[in-house]
C-alpha positions as a LaTeX table, in Angstrom:
\begin{tabular}{lrrr}
\hline
Residue & $x$ (\AA) & $y$ (\AA) & $z$ (\AA) \\
\hline
Met1 & 12.21 & $-9.77$ & $-33.22$ \\
Asp2 & 8.88 & $-9.02$ & $-31.52$ \\
Ala3 & 8.72 & $-5.90$ & $-29.39$ \\
Pro4 & 8.67 & $-6.62$ & $-25.62$ \\
Glu5 & 5.27 & $-6.48$ & $-23.97$ \\
Ile6 & 4.59 & $-3.30$ & $-22.01$ \\
Lys7 & 4.40 & $-3.83$ & $-18.26$ \\
Gln8 & 1.23 & $-2.11$ & $-17.05$ \\
Ile9 & 1.04 & $-0.65$ & $-13.53$ \\
Ile10 & $-2.08$ & 1.04 & $-12.19$ \\
Cys11 & $-2.79$ & 3.20 & $-9.16$ \\
Ile12 & $-5.77$ & 5.17 & $-7.88$ \\
Lys13 & $-5.89$ & 8.65 & $-6.34$ \\
Trp14 & $-9.08$ & 10.24 & $-5.06$ \\
Gly15 & $-9.74$ & 13.10 & $-2.67$ \\
Thr16 & $-6.97$ & 15.11 & $-1.02$ \\
Lys17 & $-5.14$ & 12.65 & 1.24 \\
Phe18 & $-2.35$ & 12.06 & $-1.30$ \\
Gly19 & $-1.02$ & 14.85 & $-3.48$ \\
Pro20 & 0.46 & 14.49 & $-6.98$ \\
Glu21 & 3.96 & 14.09 & $-5.51$ \\
Tyr22 & 2.99 & 10.58 & $-4.34$ \\
Val23 & 2.17 & 9.51 & $-7.89$ \\
Asn24 & 5.23 & 11.22 & $-9.36$ \\
Arg25 & 7.55 & 9.58 & $-6.85$ \\
Leu26 & 5.91 & 6.22 & $-7.47$ \\
His27 & 6.56 & 6.70 & $-11.18$ \\
Gly28 & 10.20 & 7.55 & $-10.49$ \\
Met29 & 10.72 & 4.51 & $-8.28$ \\
Ile30 & 9.12 & 2.21 & $-10.84$ \\
Gly31 & 11.39 & 3.56 & $-13.58$ \\
Arg32 & 14.51 & 2.86 & $-11.52$ \\
Asn33 & 13.47 & $-0.70$ & $-10.68$ \\
Ile34 & 11.96 & $-2.21$ & $-13.82$ \\
Thr35 & 13.06 & $-3.40$ & $-17.24$ \\
Pro36 & 11.26 & $-1.20$ & $-19.79$ \\
Pro37 & 8.94 & $-0.72$ & $-21.48$ \\
Phe38 & 6.39 & 0.08 & $-18.79$ \\
Arg39 & 3.50 & 2.48 & $-18.29$ \\
Leu40 & 1.91 & 3.81 & $-15.12$ \\
Phe41 & $-1.82$ & 4.56 & $-15.32$ \\
Cys42 & $-3.27$ & 6.78 & $-12.61$ \\
Phe43 & $-7.05$ & 6.66 & $-12.20$ \\
Thr44 & $-7.94$ & 9.91 & $-10.48$ \\
Asp45 & $-10.45$ & 12.72 & $-9.98$ \\
Asp46 & $-7.64$ & 15.29 & $-10.24$ \\
Gly47 & $-4.67$ & 14.85 & $-12.57$ \\
Ala48 & $-3.14$ & 18.26 & $-11.89$ \\
Gly49 & 0.59 & 18.21 & $-11.21$ \\
Leu50 & 1.22 & 14.69 & $-12.48$ \\
His51 & 4.36 & 13.92 & $-14.49$ \\
Pro52 & 3.65 & 14.02 & $-18.24$ \\
Asp53 & 4.81 & 10.41 & $-18.66$ \\
Ile54 & 2.03 & 9.19 & $-16.35$ \\
Ala55 & $-1.11$ & 8.11 & $-18.23$ \\
Val56 & $-4.00$ & 9.89 & $-16.50$ \\
Arg57 & $-7.41$ & 8.26 & $-16.63$ \\
Pro58 & $-10.71$ & 9.28 & $-14.96$ \\
Leu59 & $-11.95$ & 7.29 & $-12.02$ \\
Pro60 & $-13.95$ & 4.35 & $-13.41$ \\
Val61 & $-17.70$ & 4.75 & $-12.99$ \\
Phe62 & $-19.05$ & 2.42 & $-10.32$ \\
Glu63 & $-22.24$ & 3.55 & $-8.61$ \\
Tyr64 & $-22.76$ & 2.25 & $-5.09$ \\
Gln65 & $-23.68$ & 3.52 & $-1.63$ \\
Ala66 & $-20.38$ & 3.92 & 0.22 \\
Pro67 & $-20.24$ & 2.04 & 3.55 \\
Val68 & $-20.14$ & 4.41 & 6.51 \\
Asn69 & $-19.82$ & 2.10 & 9.52 \\
Thr70 & $-16.79$ & 0.04 & 8.50 \\
Arg71 & $-13.16$ & 0.81 & 7.81 \\
Gly72 & $-11.47$ & $-0.25$ & 4.59 \\
Lys73 & $-10.42$ & 1.23 & 1.26 \\
Trp74 & $-13.68$ & 0.41 & $-0.51$ \\
Pro75 & $-13.17$ & 3.03 & $-3.30$ \\
Lys76 & $-10.57$ & 0.61 & $-4.67$ \\
Ser77 & $-13.59$ & $-1.39$ & $-5.87$ \\
Arg78 & $-13.77$ & 1.03 & $-8.83$ \\
Leu79 & $-10.82$ & $-0.84$ & $-10.34$ \\
Trp80 & $-12.45$ & $-4.28$ & $-10.28$ \\
Gly81 & $-14.42$ & $-3.80$ & $-13.49$ \\
Asp82 & $-13.96$ & $-2.13$ & $-16.86$ \\
Leu83 & $-10.92$ & 0.18 & $-17.10$ \\
Gly84 & $-11.57$ & 1.62 & $-20.55$ \\
Asp85 & $-8.53$ & 1.36 & $-22.81$ \\
Val86 & $-6.51$ & $-0.38$ & $-20.10$ \\
Thr87 & $-6.85$ & $-4.11$ & $-20.70$ \\
Gly88 & $-4.92$ & $-7.29$ & $-20.03$ \\
Val89 & $-2.76$ & $-7.95$ & $-16.99$ \\
Val90 & $-2.03$ & $-5.07$ & $-14.61$ \\
Leu91 & $-0.06$ & $-4.66$ & $-11.40$ \\
Phe92 & $-1.72$ & $-2.42$ & $-8.82$ \\
Leu93 & 0.40 & $-0.40$ & $-6.40$ \\
Asp94 & $-0.74$ & 1.74 & $-3.49$ \\
Leu95 & 0.54 & 5.31 & $-3.65$ \\
Asp96 & 2.41 & 5.09 & $-0.35$ \\
Val97 & 4.67 & 2.11 & $-1.09$ \\
Ile98 & 8.48 & 2.28 & $-1.32$ \\
Ile99 & 10.10 & 0.20 & $-4.06$ \\
Thr100 & 13.29 & $-1.43$ & $-2.79$ \\
Gly101 & 14.04 & $-4.05$ & $-5.47$ \\
Asn102 & 13.41 & $-5.16$ & $-9.03$ \\
Leu103 & 9.76 & $-5.33$ & $-10.10$ \\
Asp104 & 10.14 & $-7.62$ & $-13.12$ \\
Pro105 & 9.24 & $-10.84$ & $-11.22$ \\
Phe106 & 5.83 & $-9.40$ & $-10.31$ \\
Phe107 & 4.94 & $-9.73$ & $-14.00$ \\
Thr108 & 6.26 & $-13.27$ & $-14.55$ \\
Phe109 & 5.27 & $-15.03$ & $-11.31$ \\
Gly110 & 2.41 & $-17.50$ & $-11.66$ \\
Asp111 & $-0.07$ & $-17.61$ & $-14.53$ \\
Pro112 & $-1.25$ & $-14.42$ & $-16.30$ \\
Asp113 & $-4.83$ & $-15.24$ & $-15.30$ \\
Asp114 & $-3.98$ & $-15.55$ & $-11.60$ \\
Thr115 & $-5.14$ & $-12.95$ & $-9.10$ \\
Ile116 & $-2.10$ & $-12.51$ & $-6.84$ \\
Leu117 & $-2.09$ & $-10.62$ & $-3.55$ \\
Gly118 & 0.37 & $-9.98$ & $-0.77$ \\
Arg119 & $-0.07$ & $-12.06$ & 2.37 \\
Asn120 & $-1.30$ & $-9.94$ & 5.27 \\
Pro121 & 1.38 & $-10.11$ & 8.01 \\
Asn122 & $-1.04$ & $-8.88$ & 10.69 \\
Thr123 & $-3.12$ & $-12.07$ & 10.57 \\
Pro124 & $-0.71$ & $-15.05$ & 10.58 \\
Leu125 & $-3.50$ & $-17.45$ & 11.56 \\
Glu126 & $-5.81$ & $-16.32$ & 8.75 \\
Arg127 & $-5.25$ & $-16.85$ & 5.05 \\
Leu128 & $-5.77$ & $-13.17$ & 4.24 \\
Gly129 & $-4.53$ & $-11.19$ & 1.27 \\
Gln130 & $-3.23$ & $-7.63$ & 1.32 \\
Thr131 & $-4.17$ & $-5.33$ & $-1.57$ \\
Ser132 & $-1.36$ & $-2.76$ & $-1.42$ \\
Val133 & 0.32 & $-4.74$ & $-4.22$ \\
Tyr134 & $-1.74$ & $-7.11$ & $-6.34$ \\
Arg135 & $-1.92$ & $-8.35$ & $-9.92$ \\
Met136 & $-5.04$ & $-9.18$ & $-11.89$ \\
Arg137 & $-6.41$ & $-9.49$ & $-15.37$ \\
Val138 & $-8.62$ & $-6.45$ & $-15.95$ \\
Gly139 & $-12.29$ & $-7.37$ & $-15.53$ \\
Lys140 & $-11.74$ & $-10.65$ & $-13.71$ \\
Leu141 & $-12.91$ & $-9.13$ & $-10.43$ \\
Ala142 & $-16.02$ & $-7.56$ & $-12.01$ \\
Pro143 & $-18.33$ & $-10.12$ & $-10.32$ \\
Leu144 & $-17.21$ & $-8.68$ & $-6.98$ \\
Gln145 & $-18.65$ & $-5.32$ & $-7.99$ \\
Glu146 & $-22.08$ & $-6.88$ & $-8.45$ \\
Ile147 & $-21.95$ & $-8.55$ & $-5.03$ \\
Phe148 & $-20.76$ & $-5.34$ & $-3.40$ \\
Arg149 & $-23.24$ & $-3.08$ & $-5.19$ \\
Ala150 & $-26.18$ & $-5.22$ & $-4.03$ \\
Asp151 & $-25.45$ & $-4.56$ & $-0.33$ \\
Pro152 & $-22.36$ & $-2.38$ & 0.26 \\
Gln153 & $-22.86$ & $-1.93$ & 3.99 \\
Gly154 & $-23.70$ & $-5.58$ & 4.51 \\
Val155 & $-20.57$ & $-6.68$ & 2.65 \\
Ala156 & $-18.45$ & $-4.19$ & 4.59 \\
Asp157 & $-19.94$ & $-5.33$ & 7.90 \\
Lys158 & $-19.23$ & $-8.98$ & 7.10 \\
Tyr159 & $-15.71$ & $-8.62$ & 5.72 \\
Lys160 & $-14.55$ & $-5.39$ & 7.47 \\
Tyr161 & $-11.88$ & $-4.69$ & 4.83 \\
Glu162 & $-11.98$ & $-4.84$ & 1.06 \\
Gln163 & $-8.90$ & $-7.07$ & 1.01 \\
Arg164 & $-10.73$ & $-9.78$ & 2.96 \\
Phe165 & $-13.67$ & $-9.52$ & 0.55 \\
Val166 & $-11.31$ & $-9.97$ & $-2.41$ \\
Thr167 & $-9.46$ & $-12.86$ & $-0.76$ \\
Arg168 & $-12.67$ & $-14.75$ & $-0.05$ \\
Asn169 & $-14.56$ & $-14.05$ & $-3.27$ \\
Ala170 & $-12.15$ & $-13.56$ & $-6.19$ \\
Pro171 & $-13.19$ & $-15.83$ & $-9.09$ \\
Gly172 & $-10.82$ & $-18.80$ & $-9.16$ \\
Gly173 & $-9.38$ & $-17.86$ & $-5.77$ \\
Val174 & $-6.19$ & $-15.92$ & $-5.06$ \\
Lys175 & $-2.51$ & $-16.72$ & $-4.85$ \\
Phe176 & 0.16 & $-14.93$ & $-2.83$ \\
Trp177 & 3.50 & $-13.39$ & $-3.70$ \\
Pro178 & 6.54 & $-15.33$ & $-2.46$ \\
Arg179 & 7.44 & $-14.54$ & 1.14 \\
Gly180 & 9.87 & $-11.68$ & 1.48 \\
Trp181 & 8.94 & $-9.82$ & $-1.69$ \\
Leu182 & 6.66 & $-7.53$ & 0.29 \\
Ala183 & 7.61 & $-6.11$ & 3.67 \\
His184 & 5.57 & $-4.07$ & 6.15 \\
Phe185 & 7.37 & $-0.92$ & 7.32 \\
Arg186 & 6.14 & $-0.95$ & 10.92 \\
Met187 & 6.55 & $-4.72$ & 11.34 \\
His188 & 9.67 & $-5.43$ & 9.32 \\
Ser189 & 11.65 & $-2.19$ & 9.20 \\
Val190 & 11.16 & $-0.43$ & 12.55 \\
Pro191 & 13.28 & $-2.15$ & 15.24 \\
Pro192 & 11.32 & $-3.62$ & 18.17 \\
Phe193 & 11.26 & $-1.88$ & 21.55 \\
Pro194 & 13.71 & $-0.82$ & 23.00 \\
Leu195 & 15.94 & $-0.91$ & 19.90 \\
Asn196 & 13.61 & 1.55 & 18.14 \\
Tyr197 & 15.19 & 4.26 & 20.32 \\
Leu198 & 18.72 & 3.33 & 19.28 \\
Arg199 & 18.58 & 2.21 & 15.64 \\
Glu200 & 16.90 & 3.77 & 12.65 \\
Pro201 & 14.59 & 1.62 & 10.50 \\
Lys202 & 16.40 & $-0.47$ & 7.89 \\
Val203 & 15.50 & $-1.76$ & 4.44 \\
Pro204 & 14.01 & $-5.23$ & 5.01 \\
Arg205 & 16.39 & $-7.82$ & 3.60 \\
Asn206 & 15.49 & $-9.22$ & 0.15 \\
Ser207 & 12.35 & $-7.06$ & $-0.07$ \\
Arg208 & 11.12 & $-5.66$ & $-3.38$ \\
Ile209 & 8.36 & $-3.39$ & $-2.07$ \\
Val210 & 7.76 & $-1.99$ & 1.42 \\
Ile211 & 4.13 & $-1.20$ & 2.22 \\
Phe212 & 2.86 & 1.43 & 4.65 \\
Ala213 & $-0.45$ & 0.06 & 5.90 \\
Gly214 & $-2.08$ & 2.23 & 8.55 \\
Asn215 & $-1.50$ & 5.90 & 9.39 \\
Leu216 & 2.30 & 5.88 & 9.16 \\
Asn217 & 3.27 & 7.04 & 5.64 \\
Pro218 & 6.62 & 7.75 & 3.92 \\
Pro219 & 6.78 & 11.42 & 5.04 \\
Asp220 & 6.27 & 10.25 & 8.63 \\
Ala221 & 9.04 & 7.68 & 8.30 \\
Ile222 & 11.37 & 10.36 & 6.93 \\
Ala223 & 10.50 & 12.75 & 9.77 \\
Gly224 & 10.63 & 10.08 & 12.48 \\
Arg225 & 7.03 & 10.35 & 13.68 \\
Trp226 & 4.27 & 7.79 & 14.07 \\
Gln227 & 1.61 & 9.75 & 12.21 \\
Glu228 & 1.09 & 13.09 & 10.51 \\
Asp229 & $-0.07$ & 15.04 & 13.56 \\
Asp230 & 2.89 & 13.86 & 15.65 \\
Gln231 & 6.20 & 15.65 & 16.05 \\
His232 & 9.59 & 13.97 & 16.18 \\
Arg233 & 11.27 & 14.16 & 19.56 \\
Pro234 & 14.69 & 12.95 & 20.69 \\
Pro235 & 14.50 & 9.50 & 22.33 \\
Leu236 & 14.85 & 10.79 & 25.88 \\
Asp237 & 12.11 & 13.38 & 25.37 \\
His238 & 9.74 & 10.69 & 24.10 \\
Leu239 & 10.55 & 8.48 & 27.09 \\
Arg240 & 10.00 & 11.37 & 29.52 \\
Ala241 & 6.60 & 12.05 & 27.95 \\
Ala242 & 5.61 & 8.44 & 28.66 \\
Phe243 & 5.67 & 9.10 & 32.40 \\
Ser244 & 4.72 & 12.77 & 32.52 \\
Gly245 & 1.07 & 12.59 & 31.53 \\
Arg246 & 1.79 & 14.11 & 28.09 \\
Arg247 & 1.11 & 10.95 & 26.13 \\
Lys248 & $-2.05$ & 10.36 & 24.08 \\
Glu249 & $-2.16$ & 6.56 & 24.28 \\
Ser250 & $-1.41$ & 3.67 & 26.62 \\
Leu251 & 2.09 & 3.36 & 28.06 \\
Ser252 & 2.93 & 0.26 & 26.02 \\
Arg253 & 1.78 & 1.85 & 22.78 \\
His254 & 3.62 & 5.08 & 23.53 \\
Leu255 & 6.87 & 3.19 & 24.11 \\
Arg256 & 6.47 & 1.13 & 20.94 \\
His257 & 5.26 & 4.01 & 18.77 \\
Tyr258 & 8.64 & 5.64 & 18.32 \\
Leu259 & 11.06 & 5.61 & 15.44 \\
Leu260 & 14.17 & 7.45 & 14.39 \\
Pro261 & 14.10 & 9.15 & 10.95 \\
Ala262 & 14.48 & 6.56 & 8.18 \\
Ser263 & 17.17 & 7.89 & 5.86 \\
Trp264 & 16.66 & 5.09 & 3.33 \\
Val265 & 13.03 & 6.13 & 2.81 \\
Arg266 & 14.20 & 9.69 & 2.13 \\
Asp267 & 16.78 & 8.40 & $-0.39$ \\
Leu268 & 14.39 & 6.10 & $-2.29$ \\
Trp269 & 11.14 & 8.10 & $-2.20$ \\
Arg270 & 11.87 & 10.57 & $-5.00$ \\
Glu271 & 10.88 & 11.28 & $-8.57$ \\
\hline
\end{tabular}
C-alpha cells in the first residue's frame, strides 16, 4: 500500500508582533485536528523557541519597496513565489487563528491546482477573498510578485489590501471555501450588543477555523478585552465609562467593543 501523502501547512512570522508561542500553539492545534501525516513549515526571520517538530525555513527572498501609505499584510507576498524545498500543494494559516474542527477537508476540497480563499465576511456585496486561510500550489501566484514588484505603492493604493490583490489577479481566478468552514471571531463568536455584556463568546457552529482579523487576537479574547492595550472591566464598569468621559472612541463603538473572557479560546489555544 502506498504511503499517505503528507499534508503541508505553511505559516509566516516576521518581526516581533507574534512570539514563538503562536507558532507552537498553531502546531498543537493542527496535530489535534488532522489525520497524519502532516508537516508545518514556518517561514521566519527568527526560529528561536519553536517546537522541534516545526520545520523552520528562512523568509523567502523577494526584493521590493514596501508600501508605506496603505494598510495590508503585504509581507505575505514573500510566499507567492519559490519556497525552496517546499513544493506542491500547501495550506496557509495565519498565526492567530483558532482551529475548531477537522482540517482534512481543506486538502480534498476542489482541484489541487485551485487557489482557494476564505470569503471576506466584511464585504458581503463584494466578491472578496480573505487570506487568513488559503490553499495554493507553490509558485502559482509567482506572477503576482512581478506585478507587485513593478509598482508596490501603486498596487497597494489601488487594492488597499493584499487579499483583494490576490482575489482579482490570481492566475485562473480563485475559489472559496464552503460557507461555515471559516468563522470571524468578532462577527460570528462575540454576541451582538447588548448580549455581549451577558454572554461569553461561543464557538461558531460547524466552524473548522476561527480567524482573528483586526487588532483583537486570541490573548485578548481570553482576557476579555478588545485589543492589547485595553484592560478587562466588569460589564457595569464598562457601561459607566461610556457616559463618564473615560472612553477613547464613539459611544456606539464603546458599547459594541466589549466582550466577556472566551473560555473556549483558552481551552483550544494551546500547544
